Amino acid sequence: MHSEDEMLKLVLSDKNLWEMYGFNPNDYPTMKSALSAEDYPVVVAVAKIIRNLNGKQDKSKYKEVYKEIYEYLNNNIIS
């Protein structure tokens, strides 16, 4: 298992998160499965954050990731 998959599993296993958004964390054991979770935008957002920030120490990258996640959530949850 890759470190990204391990981090994904850890975050998605948070009981408050999966209860609030109604997904089964066992359905998304890999980044690939989470990134294609069309019915659960929050799962995709978590995966995108992990993918884009994995190992990066450059704080300027955070703004790019924030913008990507913000736009994704706006297009898939808010609208």
Tab-separated table of N, CA and C in Angstrom:
chain	number	residue	atom	x	y	z
A	1	MET	N	0.847	-1.175	0.000
A	1	MET	CA	0.000	0.000	0.000
A	1	MET	C	0.895	1.241	0.000
A	2	HIS	N	0.563	2.202	-0.830
A	2	HIS	CA	1.333	3.438	-0.917
A	2	HIS	C	1.005	4.345	0.256
A	3	SER	N	1.911	5.269	0.556
A	3	SER	CA	1.686	6.179	1.675
A	3	SER	C	0.451	7.051	1.464
A	4	GLU	N	0.169	7.431	0.205
A	4	GLU	CA	-1.044	8.205	-0.073
A	4	GLU	C	-2.288	7.390	0.258
A	5	ASP	N	-2.280	6.098	-0.090
A	5	ASP	CA	-3.421	5.233	0.219
A	5	ASP	C	-3.603	5.086	1.723
A	6	GLU	N	-2.500	5.010	2.440
A	6	GLU	CA	-2.567	4.896	3.897
A	6	GLU	C	-3.144	6.167	4.514
A	7	MET	N	-2.707	7.326	4.032
A	7	MET	CA	-3.225	8.588	4.535
A	7	MET	C	-4.707	8.717	4.203
A	8	LEU	N	-5.085	8.331	3.008
A	8	LEU	CA	-6.487	8.367	2.602
A	8	LEU	C	-7.332	7.511	3.540
A	9	LYS	N	-6.882	6.313	3.786
A	9	LYS	CA	-7.611	5.404	4.668
A	9	LYS	C	-7.774	6.017	6.057
A	10	LEU	N	-6.718	6.625	6.561
A	10	LEU	CA	-6.762	7.241	7.876
A	10	LEU	C	-7.792	8.373	7.921
A	11	VAL	N	-7.767	9.249	6.944
A	11	VAL	CA	-8.690	10.390	6.938
A	11	VAL	C	-10.130	9.928	6.743
A	12	LEU	N	-10.355	9.055	5.765
A	12	LEU	CA	-11.732	8.616	5.490
A	12	LEU	C	-12.311	7.757	6.601
A	13	SER	N	-11.478	7.191	7.444
A	13	SER	CA	-11.979	6.361	8.539
A	13	SER	C	-12.487	7.189	9.713
A	14	ASP	N	-12.349	8.508	9.632
A	14	ASP	CA	-12.868	9.367	10.690
A	14	ASP	C	-14.393	9.226	10.743
A	15	LYS	N	-14.891	8.742	11.869
A	15	LYS	CA	-16.318	8.440	12.010
A	15	LYS	C	-17.197	9.661	11.754
A	16	ASN	N	-16.787	10.809	12.242
A	16	ASN	CA	-17.588	12.020	12.021
A	16	ASN	C	-17.715	12.339	10.534
A	17	LEU	N	-16.632	12.169	9.801
A	17	LEU	CA	-16.634	12.472	8.371
A	17	LEU	C	-17.553	11.534	7.608
A	18	TRP	N	-17.385	10.208	7.783
A	18	TRP	CA	-18.195	9.294	6.983
A	18	TRP	C	-19.640	9.267	7.429
A	19	GLU	N	-19.907	9.541	8.708
A	19	GLU	CA	-21.310	9.615	9.127
A	19	GLU	C	-21.979	10.868	8.568
A	20	MET	N	-21.275	11.985	8.591
A	20	MET	CA	-21.849	13.245	8.115
A	20	MET	C	-22.163	13.195	6.617
A	21	TYR	N	-21.266	12.571	5.840
A	21	TYR	CA	-21.438	12.578	4.391
A	21	TYR	C	-21.989	11.273	3.835
A	22	GLY	N	-22.205	10.287	4.686
A	22	GLY	CA	-22.901	9.066	4.292
A	22	GLY	C	-22.164	8.134	3.352
A	23	PHE	N	-20.857	8.110	3.395
A	23	PHE	CA	-20.109	7.188	2.545
A	23	PHE	C	-19.524	6.071	3.394
A	24	ASN	N	-19.166	4.981	2.746
A	24	ASN	CA	-18.510	3.865	3.422
A	24	ASN	C	-17.018	3.969	3.125
A	25	PRO	N	-16.195	4.212	4.138
A	25	PRO	CA	-14.761	4.380	3.881
A	25	PRO	C	-14.103	3.141	3.276
A	26	ASN	N	-14.689	1.976	3.495
A	26	ASN	CA	-14.125	0.744	2.919
A	26	ASN	C	-14.295	0.670	1.409
A	27	ASP	N	-15.166	1.509	0.857
A	27	ASP	CA	-15.365	1.543	-0.596
A	27	ASP	C	-14.240	2.269	-1.320
A	28	TYR	N	-13.362	2.945	-0.584
A	28	TYR	CA	-12.310	3.759	-1.186
A	28	TYR	C	-10.945	3.425	-0.588
A	29	PRO	N	-10.425	2.233	-0.897
A	29	PRO	CA	-9.143	1.813	-0.315
A	29	PRO	C	-7.918	2.419	-1.004
A	30	THR	N	-8.113	2.995	-2.183
A	30	THR	CA	-6.980	3.550	-2.932
A	30	THR	C	-7.292	4.963	-3.402
A	31	MET	N	-6.244	5.688	-3.724
A	31	MET	CA	-6.419	7.030	-4.271
A	31	MET	C	-7.228	6.980	-5.564
A	32	LYS	N	-6.955	5.987	-6.388
A	32	LYS	CA	-7.673	5.874	-7.659
A	32	LYS	C	-9.171	5.735	-7.423
A	33	SER	N	-9.562	4.890	-6.474
A	33	SER	CA	-10.997	4.709	-6.212
A	33	SER	C	-11.608	5.976	-5.615
A	34	ALA	N	-10.871	6.660	-4.751
A	34	ALA	CA	-11.394	7.879	-4.140
A	34	ALA	C	-11.528	9.012	-5.154
A	35	LEU	N	-10.570	9.128	-6.052
A	35	LEU	CA	-10.624	10.193	-7.051
A	35	LEU	C	-11.760	9.997	-8.054
A	36	SER	N	-12.309	8.803	-8.115
A	36	SER	CA	-13.426	8.554	-9.033
A	36	SER	C	-14.755	8.397	-8.298
A	37	ALA	N	-14.830	8.864	-7.058
A	37	ALA	CA	-16.038	8.747	-6.233
A	37	ALA	C	-17.036	9.847	-6.599
A	38	GLU	N	-17.669	9.716	-7.741
A	38	GLU	CA	-18.557	10.756	-8.261
A	38	GLU	C	-19.722	11.084	-7.333
A	39	ASP	N	-20.216	10.123	-6.587
A	39	ASP	CA	-21.364	10.349	-5.709
A	39	ASP	C	-20.988	11.032	-4.399
A	40	TYR	N	-19.709	11.111	-4.094
A	40	TYR	CA	-19.251	11.683	-2.829
A	40	TYR	C	-18.134	12.690	-3.075
A	41	PRO	N	-18.474	13.925	-3.422
A	41	PRO	CA	-17.454	14.932	-3.701
A	41	PRO	C	-16.479	15.144	-2.548
A	42	VAL	N	-16.913	14.939	-1.319
A	42	VAL	CA	-16.002	15.131	-0.198
A	42	VAL	C	-14.886	14.091	-0.229
A	43	VAL	N	-15.173	12.882	-0.693
A	43	VAL	CA	-14.143	11.839	-0.811
A	43	VAL	C	-13.130	12.254	-1.872
A	44	VAL	N	-13.620	12.765	-2.990
A	44	VAL	CA	-12.731	13.232	-4.050
A	44	VAL	C	-11.879	14.390	-3.548
A	45	ALA	N	-12.493	15.308	-2.811
A	45	ALA	CA	-11.758	16.464	-2.291
A	45	ALA	C	-10.638	16.031	-1.349
A	46	VAL	N	-10.914	15.100	-0.461
A	46	VAL	CA	-9.889	14.585	0.452
A	46	VAL	C	-8.742	13.965	-0.352
A	47	ALA	N	-9.082	13.169	-1.352
A	47	ALA	CA	-8.052	12.522	-2.174
A	47	ALA	C	-7.209	13.555	-2.920
A	48	LYS	N	-7.852	14.597	-3.438
A	48	LYS	CA	-7.114	15.639	-4.151
A	48	LYS	C	-6.153	16.369	-3.216
A	49	ILE	N	-6.600	16.640	-2.004
A	49	ILE	CA	-5.728	17.309	-1.039
A	49	ILE	C	-4.513	16.439	-0.744
A	50	ILE	N	-4.749	15.164	-0.473
A	50	ILE	CA	-3.641	14.246	-0.171
A	50	ILE	C	-2.694	14.136	-1.362
A	51	ARG	N	-3.252	13.975	-2.550
A	51	ARG	CA	-2.420	13.838	-3.753
A	51	ARG	C	-1.568	15.075	-3.989
A	52	ASN	N	-2.168	16.244	-3.831
A	52	ASN	CA	-1.455	17.475	-4.168
A	52	ASN	C	-0.491	17.959	-3.093
A	53	LEU	N	-0.689	17.564	-1.851
A	53	LEU	CA	0.187	18.037	-0.788
A	53	LEU	C	1.151	16.977	-0.292
A	54	ASN	N	1.069	15.785	-0.803
A	54	ASN	CA	1.903	14.679	-0.346
A	54	ASN	C	3.381	15.032	-0.443
A	55	GLY	N	4.004	15.222	0.716
A	55	GLY	CA	5.440	15.459	0.775
A	55	GLY	C	5.898	16.840	0.379
A	56	LYS	N	5.000	17.730	0.070
A	56	LYS	CA	5.405	19.065	-0.366
A	56	LYS	C	5.547	19.991	0.835
A	57	GLN	N	6.667	20.644	0.900
A	57	GLN	CA	6.927	21.595	1.976
A	57	GLN	C	6.741	23.039	1.508
A	58	ASP	N	6.619	23.228	0.203
A	58	ASP	CA	6.497	24.556	-0.380
A	58	ASP	C	5.106	25.124	-0.105
A	59	LYS	N	5.032	26.115	0.759
A	59	LYS	CA	3.749	26.698	1.159
A	59	LYS	C	3.025	27.367	-0.010
A	60	SER	N	3.737	27.775	-1.032
A	60	SER	CA	3.075	28.403	-2.175
A	60	SER	C	2.185	27.399	-2.912
A	61	LYS	N	2.498	26.133	-2.805
A	61	LYS	CA	1.680	25.090	-3.429
A	61	LYS	C	0.309	24.998	-2.763
A	62	TYR	N	0.223	25.351	-1.494
A	62	TYR	CA	-1.037	25.245	-0.755
A	62	TYR	C	-2.139	26.090	-1.381
A	63	LYS	N	-1.778	27.274	-1.855
A	63	LYS	CA	-2.775	28.151	-2.480
A	63	LYS	C	-3.337	27.511	-3.747
A	64	GLU	N	-2.485	26.886	-4.536
A	64	GLU	CA	-2.943	26.197	-5.745
A	64	GLU	C	-3.897	25.062	-5.395
A	65	VAL	N	-3.549	24.303	-4.372
A	65	VAL	CA	-4.390	23.185	-3.945
A	65	VAL	C	-5.717	23.714	-3.419
A	66	TYR	N	-5.681	24.763	-2.615
A	66	TYR	CA	-6.901	25.363	-2.094
A	66	TYR	C	-7.817	25.772	-3.239
A	67	LYS	N	-7.260	26.423	-4.240
A	67	LYS	CA	-8.061	26.883	-5.375
A	67	LYS	C	-8.685	25.698	-6.110
A	68	GLU	N	-7.914	24.646	-6.348
A	68	GLU	CA	-8.436	23.462	-7.035
A	68	GLU	C	-9.581	22.826	-6.252
A	69	ILE	N	-9.405	22.672	-4.936
A	69	ILE	CA	-10.429	22.038	-4.105
A	69	ILE	C	-11.654	22.930	-4.004
A	70	TYR	N	-11.453	24.217	-3.828
A	70	TYR	CA	-12.561	25.166	-3.733
A	70	TYR	C	-13.412	25.126	-4.998
A	71	GLU	N	-12.773	25.177	-6.148
A	71	GLU	CA	-13.507	25.133	-7.418
A	71	GLU	C	-14.223	23.799	-7.590
A	72	TYR	N	-13.560	22.703	-7.231
A	72	TYR	CA	-14.180	21.387	-7.356
A	72	TYR	C	-15.435	21.299	-6.481
A	73	LEU	N	-15.317	21.709	-5.223
A	73	LEU	CA	-16.467	21.646	-4.325
A	73	LEU	C	-17.582	22.581	-4.767
A	74	ASN	N	-17.235	23.757	-5.238
A	74	ASN	CA	-18.259	24.680	-5.742
A	74	ASN	C	-19.031	24.068	-6.904
A	75	ASN	N	-18.335	23.393	-7.766
A	75	ASN	CA	-18.993	22.799	-8.937
A	75	ASN	C	-19.764	21.526	-8.614
A	76	ASN	N	-19.434	20.843	-7.519
A	76	ASN	CA	-20.041	19.552	-7.253
A	76	ASN	C	-20.926	19.486	-6.019
A	77	ILE	N	-20.827	20.444	-5.134
A	77	ILE	CA	-21.659	20.412	-3.935
A	77	ILE	C	-22.566	21.634	-3.870
A	78	ILE	N	-21.998	22.787	-4.026
A	78	ILE	CA	-22.736	24.027	-3.804
A	78	ILE	C	-23.715	24.330	-4.920
A	79	SER	N	-23.338	24.032	-6.129
A	79	SER	CA	-24.231	24.377	-7.252
A	79	SER	C	-25.298	23.355	-7.491
